[in-house]
PDB file of C-alpha atoms in Angstrom:
ATOM      1  CA  UNK L   1      -0.218  -0.170   0.258  1.00 44.00           C
ATOM      2  CA  UNK L   2       1.352   3.455  -0.799  1.00 47.00           C
ATOM      3  CA  UNK L   3       1.401   6.154   1.790  1.00 49.00           C
ATOM      4  CA  UNK L   4       1.532  10.039   0.436  1.00 50.00           C
ATOM      5  CA  UNK L   5       1.681  13.326   1.408  1.00 49.00           C
ATOM      6  CA  UNK L   6      -0.909  14.805  -1.834  1.00 51.00           C
ATOM      7  CA  UNK L   7      -3.984  15.342   1.213  1.00 46.00           C
ATOM      8  CA  UNK L   8      -6.228  15.729  -2.222  1.00 49.00           C
ATOM      9  CA  UNK L   9      -8.202  13.073  -3.297  1.00 46.00           C
ATOM     10  CA  UNK L  10      -8.687  10.768  -6.795  1.00 50.00           C
ATOM     11  CA  UNK L  11     -11.567   7.870  -7.715  1.00 58.00           C
ATOM     12  CA  UNK L  12      -9.386   5.680  -6.551  1.00 71.00           C
ATOM     13  CA  UNK L  13     -10.860   4.933  -3.319  1.00 82.00           C
ATOM     14  CA  UNK L  14      -9.842   7.022   0.111  1.00 89.00           C
ATOM     15  CA  UNK L  15      -6.280   8.423   0.504  1.00 90.00           C
ATOM     16  CA  UNK L  16      -4.131   6.021   3.537  1.00 92.00           C
ATOM     17  CA  UNK L  17      -2.055   9.024   4.819  1.00 93.00           C
ATOM     18  CA  UNK L  18       0.923   7.790   7.611  1.00 95.00           C
ATOM     19  CA  UNK L  19       1.508   8.601  11.083  1.00 96.00           C
ATOM     20  CA  UNK L  20       4.100   7.248  13.214  1.00 96.00           C
ATOM     21  CA  UNK L  21       3.452   8.221  16.508  1.00 96.00           C
ATOM     22  CA  UNK L  22       7.850   7.224  18.231  1.00 94.00           C
ATOM     23  CA  UNK L  23       9.149   7.539  22.210  1.00 92.00           C
ATOM     24  CA  UNK L  24      11.012   5.652  24.756  1.00 88.00           C
ATOM     25  CA  UNK L  25      10.335   2.395  25.649  1.00 84.00           C
ATOM     26  CA  UNK L  26       7.404   2.710  28.752  1.00 85.00           C
ATOM     27  CA  UNK L  27       5.869   6.137  27.282  1.00 91.00           C
ATOM     28  CA  UNK L  28       2.844   4.719  26.375  1.00 92.00           C
ATOM     29  CA  UNK L  29       3.286   4.342  22.530  1.00 92.00           C
ATOM     30  CA  UNK L  30       0.973   1.385  22.678  1.00 90.00           C
ATOM     31  CA  UNK L  31      -1.657   2.967  24.595  1.00 92.00           C
ATOM     32  CA  UNK L  32      -2.122   6.232  22.716  1.00 95.00           C
ATOM     33  CA  UNK L  33      -3.006   4.372  19.513  1.00 94.00           C
ATOM     34  CA  UNK L  34      -5.022   1.902  21.514  1.00 93.00           C
ATOM     35  CA  UNK L  35      -7.354   4.851  22.177  1.00 95.00           C
ATOM     36  CA  UNK L  36      -7.556   7.018  19.244  1.00 95.00           C
ATOM     37  CA  UNK L  37      -7.949   4.303  16.686  1.00 93.00           C
ATOM     38  CA  UNK L  38     -11.077   3.124  15.842  1.00 93.00           C
ATOM     39  CA  UNK L  39     -11.290   0.095  15.369  1.00 90.00           C
ATOM     40  CA  UNK L  40      -9.437  -3.386  18.033  1.00 84.00           C
ATOM     41  CA  UNK L  41      -6.215  -2.555  17.277  1.00 76.00           C
ATOM     42  CA  UNK L  42      -2.856  -4.867  16.136  1.00 75.00           C
ATOM     43  CA  UNK L  43      -0.252  -4.739  19.213  1.00 69.00           C
ATOM     44  CA  UNK L  44       2.495  -7.028  19.457  1.00 60.00           C
ATOM     45  CA  UNK L  45       3.145  -6.953  22.554  1.00 56.00           C
ATOM     46  CA  UNK L  46       5.858  -9.905  24.347  1.00 54.00           C
ATOM     47  CA  UNK L  47       5.885 -10.261  27.897  1.00 60.00           C
ATOM     48  CA  UNK L  48       9.408  -8.886  29.487  1.00 48.00           C
ATOM     49  CA  UNK L  49      11.596 -11.877  30.977  1.00 48.00           C
ATOM     50  CA  UNK L  50      14.919 -12.131  32.712  1.00 49.00           C
ATOM     51  CA  UNK L  51      16.433 -11.902  29.808  1.00 47.00           C
ATOM     52  CA  UNK L  52      15.707  -8.802  28.355  1.00 48.00           C
ATOM     53  CA  UNK L  53      17.097  -6.452  32.118  1.00 49.00           C
ATOM     54  CA  UNK L  54      20.212  -6.127  30.995  1.00 54.00           C
ATOM     55  CA  UNK L  55      18.821  -3.721  27.392  1.00 54.00           C
ATOM     56  CA  UNK L  56      15.525  -2.480  28.589  1.00 51.00           C
ATOM     57  CA  UNK L  57      15.791  -0.127  31.161  1.00 55.00           C
ATOM     58  CA  UNK L  58      12.550  -0.210  33.932  1.00 51.00           C
ATOM     59  CA  UNK L  59      13.400   3.172  35.169  1.00 57.00           C
ATOM     60  CA  UNK L  60      10.576   5.045  36.151  1.00 51.00           C
ATOM     61  CA  UNK L  61       8.639   2.099  34.582  1.00 50.00           C
ATOM     62  CA  UNK L  62       8.326  -0.485  37.149  1.00 53.00           C
ATOM     63  CA  UNK L  63       5.372  -1.466  36.938  1.00 55.00           C
ATOM     64  CA  UNK L  64       5.843  -2.467  32.594  1.00 46.00           C
ATOM     65  CA  UNK L  65       5.510  -5.541  32.728  1.00 51.00           C
ATOM     66  CA  UNK L  66       5.032  -5.911  28.413  1.00 54.00           C
ATOM     67  CA  UNK L  67       7.050  -4.533  25.389  1.00 53.00           C
ATOM     68  CA  UNK L  68       6.125  -4.103  21.582  1.00 50.00           C
ATOM     69  CA  UNK L  69       8.615  -6.146  19.408  1.00 48.00           C
ATOM     70  CA  UNK L  70       7.196  -5.197  16.206  1.00 53.00           C
ATOM     71  CA  UNK L  71       4.963  -2.230  15.639  1.00 76.00           C
ATOM     72  CA  UNK L  72       1.698  -1.538  16.709  1.00 88.00           C
ATOM     73  CA  UNK L  73      -1.006  -0.098  14.713  1.00 90.00           C
ATOM     74  CA  UNK L  74      -4.580   1.751  14.055  1.00 93.00           C
ATOM     75  CA  UNK L  75      -6.309   2.834  12.214  1.00 93.00           C
ATOM     76  CA  UNK L  76      -9.330   6.281  11.551  1.00 94.00           C
ATOM     77  CA  UNK L  77     -11.533   7.047   9.289  1.00 93.00           C
ATOM     78  CA  UNK L  78     -10.961  11.088   8.049  1.00 86.00           C
ATOM     79  CA  UNK L  79     -13.654  10.765   6.255  1.00 88.00           C
ATOM     80  CA  UNK L  80     -14.393   9.176   2.602  1.00 90.00           C
ATOM     81  CA  UNK L  81     -11.299  10.510   0.922  1.00 91.00           C
ATOM     82  CA  UNK L  82      -8.596   9.803   3.617  1.00 90.00           C
ATOM     83  CA  UNK L  83      -7.517   7.571   6.120  1.00 93.00           C
ATOM     84  CA  UNK L  84      -5.191   7.850   8.556  1.00 94.00           C
ATOM     85  CA  UNK L  85      -2.951   4.469   9.655  1.00 95.00           C
ATOM     86  CA  UNK L  86      -1.200   4.981  12.864  1.00 96.00           C
ATOM     87  CA  UNK L  87       2.264   3.349  13.189  1.00 94.00           C
ATOM     88  CA  UNK L  88       3.057   3.645  16.283  1.00 91.00           C
ATOM     89  CA  UNK L  89       7.099   1.966  16.512  1.00 88.00           C
ATOM     90  CA  UNK L  90       8.928   0.002  19.241  1.00 83.00           C
ATOM     91  CA  UNK L  91      10.676   1.807  21.729  1.00 64.00           C
ATOM     92  CA  UNK L  92      14.326  -0.013  22.529  1.00 63.00           C
ATOM     93  CA  UNK L  93      16.895   0.506  21.021  1.00 63.00           C
ATOM     94  CA  UNK L  94      17.600  -3.112  19.850  1.00 58.00           C
ATOM     95  CA  UNK L  95      14.254  -2.378  17.593  1.00 62.00           C
ATOM     96  CA  UNK L  96      14.767   0.585  16.273  1.00 66.00           C
ATOM     97  CA  UNK L  97      15.866  -0.978  13.474  1.00 70.00           C
ATOM     98  CA  UNK L  98      12.345  -0.894  12.206  1.00 76.00           C
ATOM     99  CA  UNK L  99      12.033   2.620  12.014  1.00 83.00           C
ATOM    100  CA  UNK L 100      13.358   3.775   9.233  1.00 86.00           C
ATOM    101  CA  UNK L 101      11.316   0.551   7.335  1.00 87.00           C
ATOM    102  CA  UNK L 102       7.966   2.534   9.366  1.00 88.00           C
ATOM    103  CA  UNK L 103       8.810   5.718   8.606  1.00 91.00           C
ATOM    104  CA  UNK L 104       9.198   4.849   4.955  1.00 93.00           C
ATOM    105  CA  UNK L 105       6.271   7.261   3.613  1.00 93.00           C
ATOM    106  CA  UNK L 106       5.225   9.003   6.636  1.00 95.00           C
ATOM    107  CA  UNK L 107       3.204  12.180   6.274  1.00 95.00           C
ATOM    108  CA  UNK L 108       4.263  13.163   9.626  1.00 97.00           C
ATOM    109  CA  UNK L 109       5.146  12.240  13.824  1.00 97.00           C
ATOM    110  CA  UNK L 110       4.169  12.191  17.057  1.00 98.00           C
ATOM    111  CA  UNK L 111       6.913  11.743  19.492  1.00 97.00           C
ATOM    112  CA  UNK L 112       5.894  10.869  23.295  1.00 96.00           C
ATOM    113  CA  UNK L 113       7.540  13.137  25.813  1.00 96.00           C
ATOM    114  CA  UNK L 114       7.416  11.284  29.188  1.00 93.00           C
ATOM    115  CA  UNK L 115       8.609  14.067  31.693  1.00 90.00           C
ATOM    116  CA  UNK L 116      10.241  11.388  34.223  1.00 89.00           C
ATOM    117  CA  UNK L 117      12.574  10.125  31.665  1.00 90.00           C
ATOM    118  CA  UNK L 118      12.643  12.840  29.005  1.00 92.00           C
ATOM    119  CA  UNK L 119      16.225  11.887  27.938  1.00 91.00           C
ATOM    120  CA  UNK L 120      14.480   9.107  26.015  1.00 90.00           C
ATOM    121  CA  UNK L 121      13.023  10.429  23.017  1.00 91.00           C
ATOM    122  CA  UNK L 122      15.436  12.623  22.418  1.00 94.00           C
ATOM    123  CA  UNK L 123      16.339   9.905  19.720  1.00 92.00           C
ATOM    124  CA  UNK L 124      13.375  10.067  18.303  1.00 93.00           C
ATOM    125  CA  UNK L 125      13.407  13.729  18.104  1.00 95.00           C
ATOM    126  CA  UNK L 126      16.848  13.130  15.772  1.00 94.00           C
ATOM    127  CA  UNK L 127      15.389  10.284  13.940  1.00 93.00           C
ATOM    128  CA  UNK L 128      12.587  12.599  12.329  1.00 95.00           C
ATOM    129  CA  UNK L 129      14.874  16.584  12.453  1.00 96.00           C
ATOM    130  CA  UNK L 130      17.686  13.883  10.013  1.00 95.00           C
ATOM    131  CA  UNK L 131      14.796  12.502   7.697  1.00 94.00           C
ATOM    132  CA  UNK L 132      12.908  15.402   7.666  1.00 95.00           C
ATOM    133  CA  UNK L 133       9.574  14.151   8.651  1.00 96.00           C
ATOM    134  CA  UNK L 134       7.406  16.331  10.163  1.00 97.00           C
ATOM    135  CA  UNK L 135       6.853  16.084  13.626  1.00 97.00           C
ATOM    136  CA  UNK L 136       5.272  17.680  16.814  1.00 98.00           C
ATOM    137  CA  UNK L 137       6.021  16.892  20.731  1.00 98.00           C
ATOM    138  CA  UNK L 138       2.825  15.670  23.347  1.00 98.00           C
ATOM    139  CA  UNK L 139       4.357  14.920  26.768  1.00 97.00           C
ATOM    140  CA  UNK L 140       2.313  11.849  27.695  1.00 95.00           C
ATOM    141  CA  UNK L 141       1.227  13.499  31.993  1.00 92.00           C
ATOM    142  CA  UNK L 142       1.554  10.241  33.819  1.00 86.00           C
ATOM    143  CA  UNK L 143      -0.265  10.672  37.076  1.00 83.00           C
ATOM    144  CA  UNK L 144       2.150  11.414  39.719  1.00 80.00           C
ATOM    145  CA  UNK L 145       4.403  13.069  37.687  1.00 80.00           C
ATOM    146  CA  UNK L 146       6.067  17.213  37.758  1.00 84.00           C
ATOM    147  CA  UNK L 147       3.770  18.662  35.039  1.00 87.00           C
ATOM    148  CA  UNK L 148       6.250  21.370  33.312  1.00 92.00           C
ATOM    149  CA  UNK L 149       5.251  24.154  30.288  1.00 94.00           C
ATOM    150  CA  UNK L 150       5.351  22.695  26.453  1.00 95.00           C
ATOM    151  CA  UNK L 151       8.077  25.996  26.668  1.00 95.00           C
ATOM    152  CA  UNK L 152       9.999  24.061  29.460  1.00 95.00           C
ATOM    153  CA  UNK L 153       9.661  20.951  27.031  1.00 96.00           C
ATOM    154  CA  UNK L 154      11.137  22.640  24.372  1.00 96.00           C
ATOM    155  CA  UNK L 155      13.518  24.330  26.422  1.00 96.00           C
ATOM    156  CA  UNK L 156      15.008  20.896  27.585  1.00 95.00           C
ATOM    157  CA  UNK L 157      14.824  18.949  24.490  1.00 95.00           C
ATOM    158  CA  UNK L 158      16.205  21.675  22.219  1.00 95.00           C
ATOM    159  CA  UNK L 159      13.234  22.016  20.177  1.00 96.00           C
ATOM    160  CA  UNK L 160      13.411  24.409  17.272  1.00 94.00           C
ATOM    161  CA  UNK L 161      10.309  26.879  17.136  1.00 93.00           C
ATOM    162  CA  UNK L 162       8.353  25.752  14.517  1.00 94.00           C
ATOM    163  CA  UNK L 163       7.555  22.251  16.305  1.00 96.00           C
ATOM    164  CA  UNK L 164       4.361  22.344  18.412  1.00 97.00           C
ATOM    165  CA  UNK L 165       4.872  21.264  22.405  1.00 98.00           C
ATOM    166  CA  UNK L 166       0.969  19.782  22.916  1.00 97.00           C
ATOM    167  CA  UNK L 167       0.384  18.049  26.378  1.00 96.00           C
ATOM    168  CA  UNK L 168      -1.744  15.008  26.172  1.00 96.00           C
ATOM    169  CA  UNK L 169      -2.796  12.121  28.434  1.00 96.00           C
ATOM    170  CA  UNK L 170      -2.440   8.650  25.753  1.00 95.00           C
ATOM    171  CA  UNK L 171      -5.283   6.409  28.268  1.00 95.00           C
ATOM    172  CA  UNK L 172      -8.250   9.379  27.023  1.00 96.00           C
ATOM    173  CA  UNK L 173      -9.473   9.248  22.887  1.00 95.00           C
ATOM    174  CA  UNK L 174     -10.015  12.294  23.126  1.00 96.00           C
ATOM    175  CA  UNK L 175      -6.923  13.587  23.913  1.00 97.00           C
ATOM    176  CA  UNK L 176      -5.371  11.260  21.876  1.00 96.00           C
ATOM    177  CA  UNK L 177      -7.355  13.186  18.734  1.00 95.00           C
ATOM    178  CA  UNK L 178      -6.280  16.364  19.670  1.00 96.00           C
ATOM    179  CA  UNK L 179      -2.877  15.763  19.524  1.00 97.00           C
ATOM    180  CA  UNK L 180      -3.641  13.711  16.134  1.00 95.00           C
ATOM    181  CA  UNK L 181      -5.911  17.169  14.623  1.00 94.00           C
ATOM    182  CA  UNK L 182      -2.670  19.125  16.005  1.00 96.00           C
ATOM    183  CA  UNK L 183       0.127  17.183  14.266  1.00 96.00           C
ATOM    184  CA  UNK L 184      -2.120  17.449  10.990  1.00 92.00           C
ATOM    185  CA  UNK L 185      -2.804  21.345  11.449  1.00 94.00           C
ATOM    186  CA  UNK L 186       0.606  21.959  11.469  1.00 95.00           C
ATOM    187  CA  UNK L 187       1.446  19.265   8.472  1.00 93.00           C
ATOM    188  CA  UNK L 188      -0.709  21.588   6.838  1.00 89.00           C
ATOM    189  CA  UNK L 189       0.581  24.543   7.924  1.00 89.00           C
ATOM    190  CA  UNK L 190       3.618  23.339   6.234  1.00 72.00           C
ATOM    191  CA  UNK L 191       2.813  21.766   2.712  1.00 64.00           C
ATOM    192  CA  UNK L 192       3.191  25.195   0.517  1.00 59.00           C
ATOM    193  CA  UNK L 193      -0.047  25.776  -1.390  1.00 52.00           C
ATOM    194  CA  UNK L 194       0.293  25.548  -5.318  1.00 51.00           C
ATOM    195  CA  UNK L 195       0.155  28.748  -7.065  1.00 52.00           C
ATOM    196  CA  UNK L 196      -2.501  29.677  -9.925  1.00 54.00           C
ATOM    197  CA  UNK L 197      -0.592  29.858 -13.586  1.00 56.00           C
ATOM    198  CA  UNK L 198      -0.164  33.530 -15.402  1.00 53.00           C
TER     199      UNK L 198
END
């Protein structure tokens, strides 16, 4: 299935629009995709084992028992001409080789951030910046975590001024949907409008 950043429609059927949801291990990517998707999401969650103890750092997420080993997948029908496909990336470093394949044809991306482990999203930010994939940072506000303003998060991550920073609760469908709306708005603002020929 081909993906495109052309927002126009044609007679071939609905236009697929691909969005990535990325970020560090345990930041809430699977939860976000599940909350936003109109279908039962495809998830490749596997149980954490003793064998992964040296590679899957559980600082700040000690209650986490599963991890994504391939991707999460969800779908949102925007209208008759556009369907949004959500692809959640695996968070652990040993699965990062899959990010290149998942990002192929992506319209844009959401980088989920956890203020308890803000440094864990640097790699996702660097990944999308280096590939010129438009993205926003969504701060997943976990219970009991310290609240920072979007400007404080922007400064801590050294984000460019044009990169939106929003707050969200990945558990809530309405909150996840607002983040997606913010991203699509950001993408539309960044898409040059064709000028009529003289």
